[in-house]
Short mmCIF file of C-alpha atoms in Angstrom, two decimals:
data_model
loop_
_atom_site.label_atom_id
_atom_site.label_comp_id
_atom_site.label_asym_id
_atom_site.label_seq_id
_atom_site.Cartn_x
_atom_site.Cartn_y
_atom_site.Cartn_z
CA MET A 149 11.56 134.91 -118.21
CA VAL A 150 10.44 136.32 -121.59
CA HIS A 151 12.39 135.24 -124.70
CA SER A 152 13.30 137.51 -127.59
CA ALA A 153 10.73 138.61 -130.14
CA SER A 154 12.12 136.24 -132.80
CA GLN A 155 11.13 133.25 -130.73
CA LYS A 156 7.72 132.08 -129.62
CA ARG A 157 6.80 133.90 -126.47
CA SER A 158 6.45 131.89 -123.31
CA ILE A 159 6.49 132.42 -119.57
CA ARG A 160 8.41 130.31 -117.11
CA PHE A 161 7.93 130.60 -113.36
CA ARG A 162 10.65 130.13 -110.85
CA ASP A 163 11.14 126.63 -109.53
CA GLU A 164 10.70 127.58 -105.90
CA GLU A 165 7.25 127.64 -104.31
CA LEU A 166 5.34 130.87 -104.69
CA CYS A 167 2.93 130.10 -101.84
CA GLU A 168 3.86 130.18 -98.21
CA TYR A 169 1.87 128.45 -95.52
CA HIS A 170 1.79 129.60 -91.95
CA THR A 171 0.59 127.46 -89.09
CA GLY A 172 -2.20 129.18 -87.22
CA ALA A 173 -3.09 129.04 -83.58
CA VAL A 174 -4.06 125.67 -82.18
CA MET A 175 -7.86 125.54 -82.01
CA ASP A 176 -9.62 124.25 -78.95
CA LEU A 177 -12.31 122.05 -80.48
CA ILE A 178 -14.40 121.95 -77.32
CA GLU A 179 -14.48 125.73 -77.06
CA CYS A 180 -15.22 126.03 -80.79
CA ARG A 181 -18.21 123.72 -80.42
CA LYS A 182 -19.49 125.83 -77.56
CA GLU A 183 -19.32 128.90 -79.79
CA ILE A 184 -21.07 127.21 -82.73
CA TRP A 185 -23.60 124.85 -81.16
CA TYR A 186 -26.37 125.55 -78.68
CA GLN A 187 -25.42 124.37 -75.22
CA GLN A 188 -27.73 123.01 -72.54
CA SER A 189 -27.64 126.37 -70.78
CA ASP A 190 -28.68 128.10 -74.02
CA MET A 191 -31.62 125.74 -74.48
CA SER A 192 -32.70 126.29 -70.88
CA THR A 193 -32.67 130.05 -71.42
CA ILE A 194 -34.68 129.72 -74.66
CA LYS A 195 -37.27 127.49 -72.99
CA ARG A 196 -37.55 129.81 -69.99
CA LYS A 197 -38.19 132.83 -72.23
CA ALA A 198 -40.70 130.87 -74.34
CA LEU A 199 -42.58 129.88 -71.19
CA MET A 200 -42.60 133.48 -69.98
CA VAL A 201 -43.99 134.73 -73.32
CA SER A 202 -46.63 131.97 -73.33
CA LYS A 203 -47.82 132.79 -69.82
CA GLU A 204 -48.00 136.50 -70.62
CA ALA A 205 -50.09 135.72 -73.72
CA GLN A 206 -52.45 133.60 -71.62
CA ARG A 207 -52.71 136.32 -69.00
CA TYR A 208 -53.72 138.97 -71.53
CA GLY A 209 -56.03 136.61 -73.44
CA VAL A 210 -54.40 137.05 -76.83
CA GLY A 211 -54.41 133.28 -77.36
CA SER A 212 -58.20 133.27 -77.64
CA LEU A 213 -57.79 133.87 -81.37
CA LEU A 214 -56.62 130.27 -81.69
CA SER A 215 -59.71 128.73 -80.12
CA ASN A 216 -61.62 126.39 -82.45
CA THR A 217 -59.09 126.84 -85.24
CA TYR A 218 -57.02 123.67 -85.27
CA GLY A 219 -58.59 121.09 -87.57
CA SER A 220 -61.06 123.64 -88.91
CA ASN A 221 -61.16 124.69 -92.54
CA SER A 222 -63.29 127.79 -92.91
CA ASN A 223 -63.08 131.46 -93.76
CA GLU A 224 -63.47 132.30 -90.07
CA THR A 225 -60.47 130.14 -89.22
CA GLN A 226 -58.36 131.77 -91.93
CA ASP A 227 -59.34 135.24 -90.70
CA ALA A 228 -58.41 134.31 -87.13
CA LEU A 229 -55.03 132.93 -88.23
CA ASN A 230 -54.38 136.01 -90.36
CA THR A 231 -54.97 138.20 -87.32
CA TRP A 232 -52.86 135.96 -85.11
CA CYS A 233 -49.85 135.95 -87.43
CA ARG A 234 -50.08 139.68 -88.08
CA ASN A 235 -49.90 140.31 -84.35
CA ALA A 236 -48.03 137.23 -83.08
CA ASN A 237 -44.66 138.96 -82.71
CA SER A 238 -42.52 136.67 -80.53
CA ARG A 239 -45.42 134.28 -79.86
CA ARG A 240 -45.43 132.62 -83.28
CA GLY A 241 -44.60 128.95 -82.87
CA LEU A 242 -45.75 128.82 -79.24
CA GLU A 243 -49.42 128.26 -80.03
CA ARG A 244 -49.77 124.89 -78.31
CA TRP A 245 -48.42 126.35 -75.06
CA ILE A 246 -50.65 129.41 -75.24
CA ASN A 247 -54.06 127.88 -76.01
CA ASP A 248 -55.06 124.66 -74.22
CA GLU A 249 -57.93 123.84 -76.58
CA TYR A 250 -55.63 124.23 -79.58
CA SER A 251 -53.04 121.97 -77.94
CA ALA A 252 -55.61 119.30 -77.06
CA LYS A 253 -57.03 119.16 -80.60
CA ARG A 254 -53.55 119.01 -82.10
CA SER A 255 -52.54 116.17 -79.78
CA ASP A 256 -55.80 114.30 -80.44
CA ILE A 257 -55.33 114.33 -84.22
CA ARG A 258 -51.72 113.23 -83.84
CA ARG A 259 -52.71 110.40 -81.49
CA ARG A 260 -55.52 109.17 -83.74
CA THR A 261 -53.23 109.23 -86.80
CA ILE A 262 -50.58 107.13 -85.07
CA GLN A 263 -53.11 104.70 -83.64
CA SER A 264 -54.78 104.21 -87.01
CA VAL A 265 -51.48 103.17 -88.59
CA LEU A 266 -50.63 100.83 -85.71
CA ARG A 267 -54.09 99.21 -85.84
CA ALA A 268 -53.79 98.72 -89.60
CA GLN A 269 -50.40 97.07 -89.20
CA GLN A 270 -51.76 94.77 -86.51
CA LYS A 271 -54.81 93.87 -88.62
CA MET A 272 -52.65 92.99 -91.65
CA ARG A 273 -50.45 90.79 -89.47
CA GLU A 274 -53.49 89.00 -88.05
CA GLU A 275 -54.88 88.41 -91.55
CA SER A 276 -51.46 87.36 -92.87
CA ILE A 277 -51.44 90.02 -95.57
CA ASN A 278 -47.97 89.78 -97.06
CA ASP A 279 -48.48 91.97 -100.13
CA VAL A 280 -45.93 94.73 -99.46
CA GLY A 281 -47.34 97.07 -102.10
CA TYR A 282 -50.87 96.77 -100.72
CA GLY A 283 -49.67 97.27 -97.16
CA MET A 284 -47.74 100.41 -98.08
CA LYS A 285 -50.78 101.79 -99.90
CA VAL A 286 -53.12 101.16 -96.97
CA ILE A 287 -50.78 102.65 -94.38
CA SER A 288 -49.95 105.73 -96.46
CA ARG A 289 -53.59 106.42 -97.28
CA LEU A 290 -54.60 105.96 -93.66
CA SER A 291 -51.96 108.40 -92.50
CA GLU A 292 -53.00 110.91 -95.16
CA ALA A 293 -56.69 110.59 -94.32
CA PHE A 294 -56.34 110.94 -90.55
CA SER A 295 -53.87 113.82 -90.81
CA GLN A 296 -55.83 115.72 -93.46
CA ASP A 297 -57.17 118.26 -90.95
CA SER A 298 -53.64 118.96 -89.72
CA ARG A 299 -52.35 119.46 -93.25
CA ASN A 300 -55.20 121.80 -94.11
CA PHE A 301 -54.47 123.78 -90.96
CA ALA A 302 -50.76 123.93 -91.78
CA ARG A 303 -51.58 125.36 -95.22
CA ALA A 304 -53.90 127.92 -93.66
CA MET A 305 -51.24 128.95 -91.15
CA GLY A 306 -48.69 129.15 -93.97
CA ALA A 307 -50.98 131.46 -95.92
CA ALA A 308 -51.36 133.62 -92.80
CA ASP A 309 -47.58 133.70 -92.34
CA GLU A 310 -47.18 134.82 -95.94
CA LEU A 311 -49.65 137.62 -95.39
CA ALA A 312 -47.84 138.72 -92.22
CA ALA A 313 -44.44 138.60 -93.92
CA ASN A 314 -45.62 140.99 -96.63
CA ALA A 315 -47.29 143.37 -94.19
CA GLU A 316 -45.99 146.76 -93.15
CA PRO A 317 -43.54 146.89 -90.20
CA ASP A 318 -44.97 146.95 -86.69
CA VAL A 319 -45.12 150.05 -84.53
CA SER A 320 -44.61 148.69 -81.03
CA THR A 321 -42.82 149.62 -77.84
CA SER A 322 -40.08 147.61 -76.17
CA LYS A 323 -42.52 146.86 -73.34
CA ASP A 324 -45.02 145.42 -75.80
CA VAL A 325 -42.35 143.18 -77.26
CA ALA A 326 -41.16 142.02 -73.85
CA LEU A 327 -44.69 141.14 -72.76
CA GLY A 328 -45.67 139.63 -76.09
CA LEU A 329 -48.56 142.04 -76.53
CA PRO A 330 -50.12 142.82 -79.92
CA PRO A 331 -48.28 145.77 -81.49
CA GLN A 332 -49.94 148.93 -82.72
CA ARG A 333 -50.02 149.11 -86.50
CA THR A 334 -49.94 151.83 -89.03
CA SER A 335 -52.79 151.94 -91.50
CA SER A 336 -51.93 149.97 -94.59
CA PRO A 337 -53.94 148.86 -97.63
CA ARG A 338 -52.36 145.46 -97.18
CA SER A 339 -54.33 144.95 -93.99
CA VAL A 340 -57.44 144.22 -96.03
CA ILE A 341 -55.81 141.47 -98.08
CA VAL A 342 -57.40 138.11 -97.37
CA ALA A 343 -55.24 135.02 -97.70
CA ARG A 344 -56.53 132.22 -99.87
CA ARG A 345 -58.09 129.26 -98.14
CA PRO A 346 -56.23 125.98 -98.69
CA ARG A 347 -57.80 123.34 -100.86
CA SER A 348 -59.90 120.97 -98.80
CA ASN A 349 -59.93 118.13 -101.34
CA LEU A 350 -56.54 116.45 -101.60
CA GLY A 351 -57.75 113.43 -103.52
CA LEU A 352 -58.55 111.49 -100.38
CA ARG A 353 -62.27 112.24 -100.34
CA SER A 354 -63.34 111.82 -103.88
CA GLY A 355 -66.72 113.05 -104.95
CA VAL A 356 -67.17 109.98 -107.11
CA ALA A 357 -69.75 107.55 -105.76
CA GLY A 358 -68.25 104.44 -104.27
CA ALA A 359 -64.81 105.99 -103.70
CA THR A 360 -62.75 104.17 -101.07
CA ASP A 361 -62.40 105.83 -97.68
CA PHE A 362 -59.35 104.22 -96.11
CA ARG A 363 -60.36 105.35 -92.65
CA ASN A 364 -62.92 102.52 -92.69
CA PHE A 365 -60.07 100.02 -92.90
CA VAL A 366 -59.54 100.12 -89.17
#
């Protein structure tokens, strides 16, 4: 209601509710979860397709690009990873199932990193080292030192992924995609771009004489 011009203008809404609420259909929570979350059958299908792609890649030898790359930090490794990511298609992320040597080196570094931490913990218990700050420093530095090769590789693979993401679209057939074969590519000036190598010195291997190497702790 609007009052006359001689009075101060104001607006007053009706007392009754302006909003109406309607009860919707009763939701079946179990069915909703099935629509939103991956089910066991979905995961089985994903794993089956991943295995099929991995075996096809092994059959055609495309996984040979990954040989002698894990744990290596060189221009040759970066070039191989650049080529792999540019042509990986649906195989990206399946490297450890495609190349046995790659998988073995990855597992070995992981195993040695875990064992180094466990040995350090056992040694500190045997020597009754109760300094929490010192223990945390030793364990963190050990983990960093033993996993350095894996971190360098992850940075190199990330640089290769970046290069592939900025590349021109693939020109491939549906058969190529189904078999996981390298696609044909159009000529592009971006193909000559070389990704930067990751830094090899993360502060764990100092060039200063007498610097502590925590890997000697165990």
